[in-house]
Short mmCIF file of C-alpha atoms and ligand atoms in Angstrom, two decimals:
data_model
loop_
_atom_site.label_atom_id
_atom_site.label_comp_id
_atom_site.label_asym_id
_atom_site.label_seq_id
_atom_site.Cartn_x
_atom_site.Cartn_y
_atom_site.Cartn_z
CA MET A 1 -0.15 0.08 -0.24
CA THR A 2 1.14 3.25 -0.73
CA LEU A 3 1.03 6.15 2.13
CA PRO A 4 1.19 9.73 1.94
CA THR A 5 4.81 10.97 2.30
CA VAL A 6 6.67 13.89 3.63
CA HIS A 7 10.05 15.44 4.28
CA LEU A 8 11.98 15.15 7.16
CA GLY A 9 13.19 18.42 7.88
CA THR A 10 15.70 19.33 5.31
CA THR A 11 16.48 15.57 4.46
CA ASP A 12 16.36 13.69 1.76
CA MET A 13 14.26 11.66 3.33
CA GLU A 14 10.31 10.79 2.53
CA ILE A 15 8.75 9.75 5.74
CA THR A 16 4.95 8.00 5.95
CA ARG A 17 3.36 9.92 8.59
CA VAL A 18 3.69 7.49 10.70
CA GLY A 19 6.34 5.32 12.03
CA PHE A 20 6.97 2.13 13.82
CA GLY A 21 8.18 2.57 17.56
CA ALA A 22 10.31 -0.75 18.93
CA TRP A 23 10.36 -0.21 22.27
CA ALA A 24 8.22 -2.86 23.00
CA ALA A 25 10.08 -5.25 21.19
CA GLY A 26 12.98 -4.44 23.39
CA GLY A 27 11.23 -7.62 25.76
CA SER A 28 11.92 -7.66 29.31
CA TRP A 29 14.29 -5.09 31.17
CA GLU A 30 13.77 -2.00 33.65
CA TYR A 31 11.54 -0.44 30.95
CA GLY A 32 9.81 -3.43 29.70
CA TRP A 33 6.20 -3.71 28.94
CA GLY A 34 5.17 -7.28 30.78
CA PRO A 35 5.59 -10.12 28.24
CA GLN A 36 6.68 -9.32 25.01
CA ASN A 37 6.54 -12.08 22.09
CA ASP A 38 9.39 -11.96 19.56
CA GLU A 39 7.41 -13.51 17.13
CA GLU A 40 4.99 -11.31 17.70
CA SER A 41 7.19 -8.18 17.42
CA ILE A 42 8.86 -9.49 14.25
CA THR A 43 4.85 -9.77 12.74
CA ALA A 44 3.86 -6.86 13.94
CA ILE A 45 6.77 -5.18 12.00
CA ARG A 46 6.89 -6.53 8.98
CA HIS A 47 3.09 -6.33 9.04
CA ALA A 48 3.65 -2.15 9.49
CA VAL A 49 6.31 -2.46 6.46
CA GLU A 50 3.83 -4.42 4.08
CA GLU A 51 1.47 -1.57 4.86
CA GLY A 52 3.29 0.69 3.80
CA VAL A 53 5.16 2.05 6.61
CA ASN A 54 8.61 3.29 5.89
CA TRP A 55 10.57 4.05 8.63
CA ILE A 56 10.90 1.98 12.28
CA ASP A 57 12.45 3.98 15.20
CA THR A 58 14.15 1.84 17.86
CA ALA A 59 16.70 2.52 20.45
CA ALA A 60 20.01 0.83 21.24
CA VAL A 61 18.48 0.70 25.10
CA TYR A 62 15.14 -0.62 24.25
CA GLY A 63 15.98 -4.39 26.22
CA LEU A 64 19.76 -3.65 26.19
CA GLY A 65 19.92 -4.02 22.59
CA HIS A 66 17.41 -6.87 22.22
CA SER A 67 15.13 -4.54 20.29
CA GLU A 68 17.80 -3.19 17.71
CA GLU A 69 18.06 -7.30 17.03
CA ILE A 70 14.28 -7.99 16.58
CA VAL A 71 14.50 -5.11 13.65
CA ALA A 72 17.15 -6.75 12.24
CA GLN A 73 15.31 -10.22 12.38
CA ALA A 74 12.04 -8.48 11.15
CA LEU A 75 14.02 -6.89 8.21
CA LYS A 76 15.62 -9.71 6.55
CA GLY A 77 14.92 -10.57 3.46
CA ILE A 78 13.11 -7.04 2.65
CA ALA A 79 14.35 -5.93 -0.51
CA ASP A 80 12.93 -2.38 -0.52
CA ARG A 81 13.64 -2.15 3.53
CA PRO A 82 12.55 0.96 5.14
CA TYR A 83 14.29 3.73 6.83
CA VAL A 84 16.13 2.83 10.24
CA PHE A 85 16.25 5.40 13.23
CA THR A 86 17.97 4.52 16.55
CA LYS A 87 19.18 6.31 18.99
CA CYS A 88 22.48 6.62 21.45
CA GLY A 89 23.14 7.90 24.85
CA MET A 90 21.56 5.85 27.40
CA ILE A 91 24.27 3.20 27.55
CA TRP A 92 24.90 -0.05 30.50
CA ASP A 93 26.99 -1.63 32.22
CA ASP A 94 27.64 -5.50 33.23
CA ASP A 95 24.55 -5.52 35.70
CA GLY A 96 22.52 -3.86 32.88
CA GLU A 97 22.48 -0.52 35.09
CA ILE A 98 21.56 2.27 32.85
CA SER A 99 23.15 5.63 32.82
CA ARG A 100 23.04 8.83 30.56
CA VAL A 101 26.07 8.88 29.18
CA ALA A 102 26.77 11.01 25.05
CA ARG A 103 30.79 11.17 24.97
CA PRO A 104 32.61 11.23 21.73
CA GLU A 105 33.94 7.69 22.67
CA THR A 106 30.86 6.16 23.86
CA ILE A 107 29.00 7.38 20.64
CA ARG A 108 31.63 5.90 18.50
CA ARG A 109 31.60 2.60 20.32
CA GLU A 110 27.63 3.25 20.20
CA VAL A 111 27.43 3.32 16.59
CA GLU A 112 29.54 0.29 16.01
CA ALA A 113 27.36 -1.39 18.05
CA SER A 114 23.71 -0.28 16.83
CA LEU A 115 25.31 -0.93 12.91
CA ARG A 116 25.76 -4.42 13.93
CA ARG A 117 22.83 -5.64 15.58
CA LEU A 118 20.51 -3.47 13.64
CA LYS A 119 22.80 -5.65 10.30
CA VAL A 120 22.79 -2.32 8.03
CA GLU A 121 24.98 -0.84 6.59
CA ARG A 122 24.26 3.26 7.58
CA ILE A 123 21.91 4.49 9.94
CA ASP A 124 19.32 6.38 8.49
CA LEU A 125 18.59 9.05 11.73
CA TYR A 126 21.20 8.37 14.76
CA GLN A 127 19.46 10.25 17.75
CA VAL A 128 21.27 10.99 21.02
CA HIS A 129 18.24 9.73 23.46
CA GLN A 130 18.64 12.05 26.50
CA THR A 131 20.61 14.80 27.90
CA PRO A 132 23.22 13.23 30.10
CA ASP A 133 23.18 12.56 33.49
CA ASP A 134 26.73 14.61 33.82
CA ASP A 135 27.41 18.01 32.57
CA THR A 136 28.79 17.21 28.86
CA PRO A 137 27.90 20.17 26.91
CA VAL A 138 25.56 18.94 23.71
CA GLU A 139 28.23 21.36 21.64
CA MET A 140 30.34 18.16 21.93
CA TYR A 141 28.30 15.43 21.24
CA TRP A 142 26.72 16.89 18.93
CA GLU A 143 30.27 17.54 17.26
CA THR A 144 30.42 13.90 16.78
CA MET A 145 27.39 13.18 15.86
CA ALA A 146 28.32 15.56 12.84
CA GLU A 147 30.78 14.06 12.09
CA LEU A 148 29.56 10.52 11.50
CA LYS A 149 27.53 11.87 9.11
CA GLN A 150 29.95 13.38 7.15
CA GLU A 151 32.18 9.96 7.76
CA GLY A 152 28.61 7.87 6.32
CA LYS A 153 27.60 6.01 9.07
CA VAL A 154 24.88 7.87 9.90
CA ARG A 155 22.48 9.30 7.03
CA ALA A 156 20.98 12.01 9.15
CA ILE A 157 21.31 13.13 13.06
CA GLY A 158 18.91 14.32 15.73
CA LEU A 159 18.11 15.24 19.39
CA SER A 160 15.53 13.45 22.09
CA ASN A 161 14.42 14.67 24.79
CA HIS A 162 15.88 18.12 24.30
CA SER A 163 15.14 21.38 25.14
CA ALA A 164 15.07 24.24 22.83
CA LEU A 165 18.24 26.35 24.02
CA ARG A 166 20.22 22.77 24.28
CA LEU A 167 18.72 22.88 20.18
CA GLU A 168 19.72 26.02 19.58
CA LYS A 169 23.38 25.17 20.78
CA ALA A 170 23.54 22.65 18.29
CA GLU A 171 22.51 24.20 15.45
CA GLN A 172 25.27 26.22 16.07
CA VAL A 173 27.92 23.26 15.67
CA ALA A 174 25.63 21.51 13.00
CA HIS A 175 22.45 21.45 11.75
CA VAL A 176 19.58 19.59 13.60
CA ASP A 177 18.02 17.18 11.02
CA SER A 178 15.29 16.32 13.32
CA LEU A 179 13.87 16.08 16.98
CA GLN A 180 11.87 13.09 18.68
CA PRO A 181 9.96 14.87 21.63
CA PRO A 182 7.13 13.11 23.64
CA PHE A 183 3.60 14.65 22.18
CA SER A 184 -0.03 13.67 22.87
CA LEU A 185 -2.69 15.11 23.63
CA ILE A 186 -2.17 14.28 27.43
CA ASP A 187 1.41 15.73 27.43
CA ARG A 188 1.49 18.78 25.27
CA THR A 189 4.06 20.33 27.18
CA CYS A 190 7.05 20.38 23.72
CA ALA A 191 5.00 22.90 22.13
CA PRO A 192 7.82 25.33 22.18
CA GLU A 193 10.63 22.81 20.60
CA ILE A 194 8.35 21.92 17.98
CA ASP A 195 7.88 25.43 17.40
CA TRP A 196 11.88 25.99 16.91
CA CYS A 197 12.21 22.90 14.76
CA ALA A 198 9.92 24.57 12.49
CA ARG A 199 11.21 27.76 12.68
CA ASN A 200 14.36 26.11 11.71
CA GLY A 201 13.81 23.60 9.19
CA ALA A 202 14.30 20.61 11.86
CA GLY A 203 11.99 17.18 11.50
CA VAL A 204 10.03 16.35 14.17
CA ILE A 205 8.96 13.03 14.60
CA VAL A 206 6.86 12.70 18.09
CA TYR A 207 6.64 9.89 20.25
CA SER A 208 3.64 8.00 22.43
CA PRO A 209 1.32 10.07 20.36
CA MET A 210 -1.47 7.62 22.11
CA GLN A 211 0.43 8.22 25.43
CA SER A 212 1.60 4.56 25.46
CA GLY A 213 -1.70 3.24 25.04
CA LEU A 214 -3.77 4.99 27.35
CA LEU A 215 -5.80 7.35 24.83
CA THR A 216 -6.87 4.34 22.56
CA GLY A 217 -10.02 3.42 24.47
CA ALA A 218 -8.20 -0.03 25.60
CA PHE A 219 -7.65 1.19 29.14
CA SER A 220 -9.38 1.25 32.08
CA ARG A 221 -9.07 1.76 35.80
CA GLN A 222 -9.12 -1.98 36.47
CA ARG A 223 -7.20 -2.77 33.24
CA VAL A 224 -4.46 -0.36 34.78
CA ASP A 225 -4.92 -1.62 38.45
CA SER A 226 -3.74 -5.36 36.54
CA LEU A 227 -0.82 -4.18 34.66
CA PRO A 228 2.07 -6.96 34.98
CA GLU A 229 4.06 -6.12 37.60
CA ASP A 230 7.27 -5.39 34.85
CA ASP A 231 4.70 -3.43 33.15
CA TRP A 232 6.58 -0.01 33.22
CA ARG A 233 3.32 1.51 32.92
CA ARG A 234 2.33 0.58 36.40
CA ARG A 235 5.41 3.56 37.73
CA SER A 236 4.14 5.97 34.73
CA PRO A 237 2.33 9.05 36.61
CA ASP A 238 -0.14 9.24 33.83
CA PHE A 239 -1.37 6.24 34.42
CA THR A 240 -1.59 6.87 38.08
CA GLY A 241 -2.56 10.38 38.88
CA GLY A 242 -5.38 12.05 36.98
CA LEU A 243 -5.94 8.53 35.42
CA ASP A 244 -9.74 9.81 35.31
CA ALA A 245 -9.61 12.77 33.54
CA ASN A 246 -7.25 11.18 31.14
CA LEU A 247 -9.91 8.24 30.41
CA ALA A 248 -12.70 10.52 30.03
CA LEU A 249 -10.29 12.54 27.59
CA ALA A 250 -10.06 9.40 25.60
CA ASP A 251 -13.55 8.57 25.60
CA ALA A 252 -13.94 12.17 23.96
CA LEU A 253 -12.48 10.64 21.28
CA ARG A 254 -14.72 8.08 20.42
CA PRO A 255 -17.70 10.02 18.26
CA VAL A 256 -14.91 11.98 16.39
CA ALA A 257 -13.27 8.07 15.78
CA GLU A 258 -17.06 7.15 14.65
CA ARG A 259 -17.51 9.63 12.28
CA HIS A 260 -14.45 8.59 10.66
CA GLY A 261 -15.09 5.46 10.66
CA VAL A 262 -11.44 4.83 12.55
CA SER A 263 -10.48 3.68 15.96
CA GLN A 264 -9.60 6.47 18.73
CA ALA A 265 -5.98 5.30 18.71
CA ALA A 266 -5.84 6.45 15.35
CA VAL A 267 -7.58 9.75 15.88
CA ALA A 268 -5.16 10.23 18.79
CA VAL A 269 -2.17 9.90 16.37
CA ALA A 270 -3.92 12.10 13.62
CA TRP A 271 -3.92 15.04 16.39
CA THR A 272 -0.67 14.85 16.78
CA LEU A 273 0.25 15.17 13.20
CA ALA A 274 -2.49 17.92 12.93
CA TRP A 275 -0.06 20.10 15.11
CA PRO A 276 1.64 22.30 12.85
CA GLY A 277 5.44 21.75 12.73
CA VAL A 278 5.10 17.79 13.49
CA THR A 279 6.51 15.49 10.36
CA GLY A 280 5.51 12.44 11.69
CA ALA A 281 4.35 10.37 14.85
CA ILE A 282 6.27 7.59 16.07
CA VAL A 283 3.23 4.39 17.30
CA GLY A 284 4.17 1.37 19.05
CA ALA A 285 2.50 -1.75 18.66
CA ARG A 286 2.50 -5.52 19.72
CA ARG A 287 1.12 -7.35 17.73
CA PRO A 288 -0.12 -6.66 13.82
CA ASP A 289 -3.72 -5.97 14.31
CA GLN A 290 -2.82 -3.30 16.70
CA VAL A 291 -0.87 -1.34 13.52
CA ASP A 292 -4.26 -1.88 11.38
CA GLY A 293 -6.02 -0.11 14.78
CA TRP A 294 -3.67 3.03 14.04
CA LEU A 295 -2.65 3.14 10.10
CA PRO A 296 -5.29 4.70 9.26
CA ALA A 297 -3.96 8.21 10.85
CA ALA A 298 -1.56 8.11 8.41
CA SER A 299 -4.08 9.73 6.26
CA LEU A 300 -6.85 10.94 7.95
CA GLU A 301 -7.43 14.41 8.01
CA LEU A 302 -9.05 15.95 10.75
CA THR A 303 -11.27 18.83 9.82
CA PRO A 304 -11.61 22.33 12.07
CA GLU A 305 -14.80 20.58 13.84
CA ASP A 306 -12.81 17.70 15.00
CA LEU A 307 -9.68 19.86 16.37
CA GLY A 308 -12.15 22.28 18.04
CA GLU A 309 -14.38 18.95 19.28
CA ILE A 310 -11.06 17.74 21.02
CA ALA A 311 -10.06 21.02 22.13
CA ALA A 312 -13.43 21.31 24.07
CA ALA A 313 -12.55 17.56 25.93
CA VAL A 314 -9.69 18.57 27.15
CA GLU A 315 -10.54 22.06 28.27
CA ARG A 316 -13.65 20.03 30.00
CA THR A 317 -11.50 17.37 31.17
CA GLY A 318 -9.05 18.97 32.39
CA ALA A 319 -6.94 16.16 31.28
CA GLY A 320 -2.89 16.43 30.45
CA ARG A 321 -0.48 19.26 30.11
CA GLY A 322 0.51 21.95 28.18
CA PRO A 323 -0.73 24.44 25.38
CA GLU A 324 -4.28 23.22 24.04
CA HIS A 325 -4.30 24.65 20.92
CA PRO A 326 -1.31 25.92 18.34
N1 NAP B 1 12.99 9.19 22.57
C1 NAP B 1 12.47 8.77 24.07
O1 NAP B 1 12.67 8.97 24.53
C2 NAP B 1 10.94 7.64 23.39
C3 NAP B 1 10.31 7.70 24.74
C4 NAP B 1 9.24 6.57 24.53
C5 NAP B 1 8.76 6.31 23.25
N2 NAP B 1 9.47 6.55 22.34
C6 NAP B 1 9.26 6.02 20.73
O2 NAP B 1 8.45 5.98 20.14
C7 NAP B 1 7.45 4.53 20.06
C8 NAP B 1 6.20 4.75 20.44
O3 NAP B 1 6.15 5.07 21.98
P1 NAP B 1 4.98 4.55 22.79
O4 NAP B 1 5.05 2.98 22.52
O5 NAP B 1 5.71 4.93 24.31
O6 NAP B 1 3.24 4.86 22.84
P2 NAP B 1 2.43 4.72 22.00
O7 NAP B 1 2.58 4.20 20.63
O8 NAP B 1 1.43 5.81 22.18
O9 NAP B 1 1.42 3.23 22.43
C9 NAP B 1 2.12 2.50 22.20
C10 NAP B 1 1.22 0.94 23.24
O10 NAP B 1 -0.64 1.10 22.71
C11 NAP B 1 -0.97 -0.12 22.93
N3 NAP B 1 -1.14 -0.24 21.45
C12 NAP B 1 -1.05 -0.06 20.14
N4 NAP B 1 -1.65 -0.05 19.28
C13 NAP B 1 -2.79 -0.28 19.52
C14 NAP B 1 -4.35 -0.54 19.17
N5 NAP B 1 -4.60 -0.14 17.83
N6 NAP B 1 -5.41 -0.16 20.26
C15 NAP B 1 -5.36 -0.58 21.60
N7 NAP B 1 -3.71 -0.11 21.99
C16 NAP B 1 -2.71 -0.21 21.36
C17 NAP B 1 0.07 -0.79 22.75
O11 NAP B 1 0.42 -1.04 24.29
P3 NAP B 1 -0.51 -2.30 25.20
O12 NAP B 1 -1.37 -3.41 24.09
O13 NAP B 1 0.03 -3.03 26.30
O14 NAP B 1 -1.97 -1.20 25.80
C18 NAP B 1 1.49 -0.09 22.41
O15 NAP B 1 3.34 -1.04 22.72
C19 NAP B 1 8.38 4.02 20.82
O16 NAP B 1 8.13 2.37 20.41
C20 NAP B 1 9.65 4.54 20.78
O17 NAP B 1 10.29 3.98 19.68
C21 NAP B 1 10.76 7.69 22.51
#
């Protein structure tokens, strides 16, 4: 199937408006999603690609390398492979203890490990996952990222979870090809960073557009209470505090979804794509049928009436944080 595409910032990549998010494919680790079957992850990724999704987002740290290996297995034998985006900057020791480190030597080690696990000749978008725990200046690690691009190890470079101030500093060193911020109807706090990208020719691929499942209509207080012990969402403030308001907001998406003949999940994702400056949304799925649920967002255009109705629901429920309208 051919899905509409848009340029990722000023890069030469034309991406579909939804990409497959492979966090859950990492399986069991500190930030795992409860039991996850590798075969189902692989089938879900392949299904998304067969349906026309042309990029996958993963990270070295997801399952401590496991997600990247699963992505490689899923893409094996696919001639026209999708773009593969991954991240550095979260490293782990022999005990699996994770720290946020982005120094020239760690990034260089990480890129080689990711290339090996992903079995690709070049990473299409390489992103710094988080700001480091120490005071390593962004200018220092961004210089290394720019070198990797010049050397052809990566095609484009991006930042994730970085403030507009840090984006500005990075831009003085080399162009920021894209930003990966959290963004959903519940978490709208990165609107200033998205605006910075729009003004500076950087692409924006937003993450957790369905607030990690909360906006899909598949959640209830009972389901939250019965999440497996090893599902990170049990510890997430969005699934604990303010849950009633968040579920009420998810409910308010149902009439919009019914009008368009799509799922609430698709409406939640389409809402992020309607925000000025957003290039694409990274959407997670644990099984192929979940891909079918959100895929219509790739071409769904919400009307001004839909957006007005959703904005009214945000105000009425008081759910989430950040500006309500662009
Ligand atoms: N840069 C960063 O720091 C960062 C942080 C977070 C995420 N990300 C990226 O963004 C991607 C997406 O974020 P995310 O996975 O947190 O959130 P998301 O896309 O908002 O939600 C994905 C989850 O929603 C549920 N779901 C998916 N499709 C569904 C459907 N059709 N109906 C009902 N439920 C459905 C699944 O979990 P259940 O079935 O278990 O409910 C799935 O794992 C990640 O995979 C990752 O690549 C990056």
